[in-house]
Short mmCIF file of C-alpha atoms in Angstrom, two decimals:
data_model
loop_
_atom_site.label_atom_id
_atom_site.label_comp_id
_atom_site.label_asym_id
_atom_site.label_seq_id
_atom_site.Cartn_x
_atom_site.Cartn_y
_atom_site.Cartn_z
CA MET A 1 -13.64 -9.20 -8.98
CA SER A 2 -11.20 -11.94 -7.96
CA SER A 3 -11.25 -13.57 -4.54
CA VAL A 4 -7.72 -12.25 -3.96
CA VAL A 5 -8.80 -8.63 -4.51
CA LYS A 6 -11.71 -9.16 -2.12
CA LEU A 7 -9.28 -10.56 0.44
CA LEU A 8 -7.04 -7.51 0.06
CA GLU A 9 -10.01 -5.19 0.53
CA ARG A 10 -11.02 -7.07 3.68
CA ALA A 11 -7.43 -6.88 4.89
CA VAL A 12 -7.47 -3.08 4.66
CA ILE A 13 -10.56 -2.99 6.86
CA LYS A 14 -9.00 -5.44 9.33
CA CYS A 15 -5.78 -3.39 9.26
CA HIS A 16 -7.80 -0.35 10.30
CA GLU A 17 -9.40 -2.29 13.16
CA ILE A 18 -6.00 -3.48 14.43
CA HIS A 19 -4.60 0.06 14.23
CA GLU A 20 -7.49 1.54 16.19
CA HIS A 21 -7.20 -1.13 18.86
CA ARG A 22 -3.50 -0.36 19.29
CA MET A 23 -4.16 3.37 19.41
CA SER A 24 -6.73 2.86 22.18
CA GLU A 25 -4.37 0.67 24.22
CA TYR A 26 -1.00 2.35 23.77
CA PHE A 27 0.29 5.11 21.49
CA PRO A 28 3.87 6.32 22.10
CA GLY A 29 3.52 9.47 20.02
CA LYS A 30 1.36 12.51 19.45
CA GLY A 31 -0.83 14.03 16.77
CA ASN A 32 -2.77 12.50 13.92
CA GLY A 33 -0.85 12.09 10.70
CA GLY A 34 -1.94 8.72 9.43
CA ILE A 35 0.08 5.55 9.92
CA HIS A 36 3.82 5.46 9.34
CA GLU A 37 4.60 3.37 6.26
CA PHE A 38 6.54 0.64 8.07
CA ASN A 39 3.82 0.18 10.71
CA HIS A 40 1.19 0.20 7.96
CA VAL A 41 2.95 -2.63 6.11
CA LEU A 42 3.37 -4.75 9.23
CA THR A 43 -0.24 -4.23 10.29
CA PHE A 44 -1.49 -5.12 6.80
CA ILE A 45 0.52 -8.36 6.88
CA GLU A 46 -0.95 -9.13 10.31
CA ALA A 47 -4.43 -8.48 8.91
CA LEU A 48 -3.83 -10.93 6.04
CA GLN A 49 -2.63 -13.55 8.52
CA ASN A 50 -5.70 -12.94 10.65
CA LEU A 51 -8.05 -13.42 7.69
CA SER A 52 -6.40 -16.21 5.72
CA GLY A 53 -4.37 -18.06 8.33
CA TYR A 54 -0.90 -17.49 9.72
CA ASP A 55 0.61 -20.44 7.84
CA ASN A 56 -0.81 -19.21 4.51
CA VAL A 57 1.05 -15.87 4.59
CA VAL A 58 4.80 -15.69 4.03
CA ALA A 59 6.04 -12.10 4.06
CA TRP A 60 9.32 -10.24 3.80
CA THR A 61 9.80 -6.52 4.33
CA GLU A 62 12.48 -4.24 2.85
CA VAL A 63 13.04 -6.56 -0.11
CA GLN A 64 15.85 -5.77 -2.53
CA CYS A 65 14.98 -5.55 -6.22
CA LEU A 66 16.42 -3.97 -9.34
CA HIS A 67 15.79 -0.36 -10.30
CA LYS A 68 16.09 -0.82 -14.07
CA LYS A 69 16.30 2.84 -15.03
CA ARG A 70 19.22 3.52 -12.71
CA LYS A 71 20.74 0.03 -13.07
CA ARG A 72 21.04 -0.36 -9.33
CA SER A 73 19.27 -2.12 -6.49
CA ALA A 74 16.27 -0.55 -4.79
CA ARG A 75 14.02 -1.59 -1.95
CA LEU A 76 10.46 -2.82 -2.02
CA ASP A 77 8.41 -2.27 1.15
CA ALA A 78 7.18 -5.88 1.16
CA ALA A 79 6.79 -9.07 -0.83
CA ILE A 80 4.01 -11.35 0.38
CA LYS A 81 3.24 -14.89 -0.74
CA LEU A 82 -0.21 -16.41 -0.22
CA LYS A 83 0.47 -20.13 -0.46
CA ASN A 84 -3.08 -21.44 -0.90
CA GLU A 85 -3.86 -18.89 -3.59
CA ASN A 86 -0.41 -19.42 -5.21
CA ILE A 87 0.19 -15.69 -5.74
CA ILE A 88 2.58 -13.01 -4.58
CA ILE A 89 1.88 -9.41 -3.64
CA LEU A 90 4.46 -6.72 -4.36
CA LEU A 91 3.66 -3.93 -1.93
CA GLU A 92 4.54 -0.28 -1.46
CA ALA A 93 3.08 2.00 1.22
CA LYS A 94 2.85 5.77 1.51
CA ARG A 95 1.60 8.30 4.04
CA ILE A 96 -0.17 11.35 2.60
CA ARG A 97 0.69 13.94 5.24
CA GLN A 98 -0.65 17.39 5.97
CA GLY A 99 1.46 20.53 5.99
CA LYS A 100 4.40 21.63 3.87
CA THR A 101 8.08 20.79 3.40
CA ARG A 102 10.32 23.50 1.96
CA GLY A 103 7.31 25.31 0.53
CA SER A 104 5.64 22.29 -1.13
CA PHE A 105 2.54 20.53 0.16
CA ASN A 106 3.40 17.13 1.63
CA SER A 107 0.29 15.75 -0.03
CA SER A 108 1.61 16.75 -3.48
CA ILE A 109 4.99 15.20 -2.68
CA ALA A 110 3.25 11.97 -1.64
CA ILE A 111 1.14 11.79 -4.82
CA LYS A 112 4.27 12.23 -6.95
CA SER A 113 5.96 9.47 -4.97
CA ILE A 114 2.95 7.18 -5.38
CA ARG A 115 3.02 7.72 -9.14
CA ASN A 116 6.71 6.80 -9.20
CA ASP A 117 6.11 3.72 -7.03
CA THR A 118 3.32 2.43 -9.24
CA LYS A 119 5.63 2.74 -12.23
CA ARG A 120 8.45 0.98 -10.39
CA LEU A 121 6.16 -1.88 -9.37
CA ILE A 122 5.38 -2.48 -13.05
CA GLU A 123 9.09 -2.66 -13.84
CA ILE A 124 9.61 -5.61 -11.48
CA ASP A 125 9.23 -8.68 -13.67
CA GLU A 126 9.54 -12.47 -13.53
CA SER A 127 13.33 -12.40 -13.95
CA GLU A 128 13.90 -10.84 -10.54
CA PRO A 129 14.46 -13.13 -7.52
CA VAL A 130 11.61 -11.49 -5.60
CA VAL A 131 9.30 -13.02 -8.24
CA SER A 132 11.16 -16.08 -9.54
CA ALA A 133 11.85 -17.46 -6.06
CA SER A 134 8.13 -17.45 -5.28
CA LYS A 135 7.22 -20.02 -7.98
CA THR A 136 3.75 -18.53 -8.21
CA ASN A 137 1.34 -17.95 -11.09
CA ALA A 138 0.22 -14.36 -10.56
CA ILE A 139 1.75 -11.08 -9.39
CA TYR A 140 -0.51 -8.61 -7.59
CA ARG A 141 0.95 -5.12 -7.39
CA VAL A 142 -0.44 -3.16 -4.46
CA ILE A 143 -0.16 0.38 -3.11
CA LEU A 144 -1.30 1.20 0.43
CA ALA A 145 -1.72 4.75 1.68
CA SER A 146 -2.89 6.38 4.87
CA MET A 147 -4.09 9.93 5.24
CA TRP A 148 -5.73 12.21 7.77
CA LEU A 149 -8.35 13.72 5.48
CA SER A 150 -8.86 17.28 6.66
CA ASP A 151 -10.91 19.92 4.86
CA ASP A 152 -7.75 21.52 3.49
CA ARG A 153 -7.96 21.89 -0.26
CA ASN A 154 -4.63 20.17 -0.91
CA MET A 155 -5.68 17.10 1.09
CA GLN A 156 -9.03 16.92 -0.67
CA GLU A 157 -7.29 17.20 -4.04
CA ALA A 158 -4.87 14.38 -3.15
CA TYR A 159 -7.81 12.19 -2.12
CA GLU A 160 -9.64 12.90 -5.38
CA LYS A 161 -6.52 12.05 -7.40
CA TRP A 162 -6.37 8.69 -5.64
CA LYS A 163 -10.04 7.91 -6.27
CA SER A 164 -9.85 8.96 -9.94
CA HIS A 165 -6.59 6.99 -10.52
CA ASP A 166 -4.74 10.22 -11.38
CA ALA A 167 -2.29 9.42 -8.60
CA PHE A 168 -1.03 6.34 -10.45
CA ASP A 169 1.16 5.59 -13.45
CA ILE A 170 -0.70 5.29 -16.75
CA ASN A 171 -0.04 1.53 -16.76
CA TRP A 172 -2.32 1.20 -13.75
CA LYS A 173 -5.39 1.97 -15.82
CA GLY A 174 -8.19 -0.32 -14.70
CA CYS A 175 -6.77 -0.91 -11.23
CA VAL A 176 -9.10 -1.48 -8.29
CA VAL A 177 -9.24 1.19 -5.58
CA SER A 178 -10.80 0.76 -2.17
CA GLU A 179 -10.66 2.34 1.27
CA SER A 180 -11.45 1.84 4.93
CA VAL A 181 -13.03 4.56 7.07
CA SER A 182 -12.70 4.69 10.84
CA LYS A 183 -15.65 3.57 12.93
CA SER A 184 -14.29 5.24 16.07
CA THR A 185 -13.43 8.82 16.95
CA GLU A 186 -10.74 8.98 14.23
CA LYS A 187 -13.27 9.91 11.58
CA HIS A 188 -10.72 11.57 9.33
CA LEU A 189 -8.27 8.65 9.11
CA LYS A 190 -8.50 6.80 5.82
CA LEU A 191 -6.58 3.71 4.75
CA LEU A 192 -6.42 3.47 0.97
CA LEU A 193 -5.78 0.49 -1.29
CA ALA A 194 -4.96 0.23 -5.00
CA VAL A 195 -4.52 -3.14 -6.72
CA LYS A 196 -3.08 -3.58 -10.22
CA ILE A 197 -4.77 -6.31 -12.21
CA PRO A 198 -2.35 -9.24 -11.99
CA HIS A 199 0.04 -10.30 -14.66
CA ILE A 200 -0.37 -14.04 -15.18
CA LYS A 201 2.90 -15.83 -15.73
CA SER A 202 3.06 -18.08 -18.78
#
């Protein structure tokens, strides 16, 4: 396993620690539904900076890129450059929520969205500014997810699909999956990570 993948796995654990600290100090909300995607992305970037140095991490959120199928621009949750490692990370985040929306389980909706995002991440290639402007050698494609893993069957099924790679596009075969489990009272909160084996630029 590459040193970059190990760093990403450590970052998920550190991200969890930062989240729990914030929750214990100040939480302007209610309920337990995982981490909102935008907060998850920002906390993950902070975790990377904490582990590898602030100056080593250059990150942009809400990055514009091309949606090839629809021939229009779309947004990427984040693009992160690790200068010392000379790589970029193309990042999408999802929250696998409990309950239903218009009769469909939110967990099933999230898994479908994750599958679409993993496919879209593959479609971003070296010709797009988000990649070409980085002048790096390798592209790591990453999916983050948070979930409050209850005993409900639909939540357990979503979790199993993640672990078995069934939640991802077929092109993500061989990807690395990892997770962080709470060490505090939030025993059901899981932060999930999937990393696509990098495409090395020629």
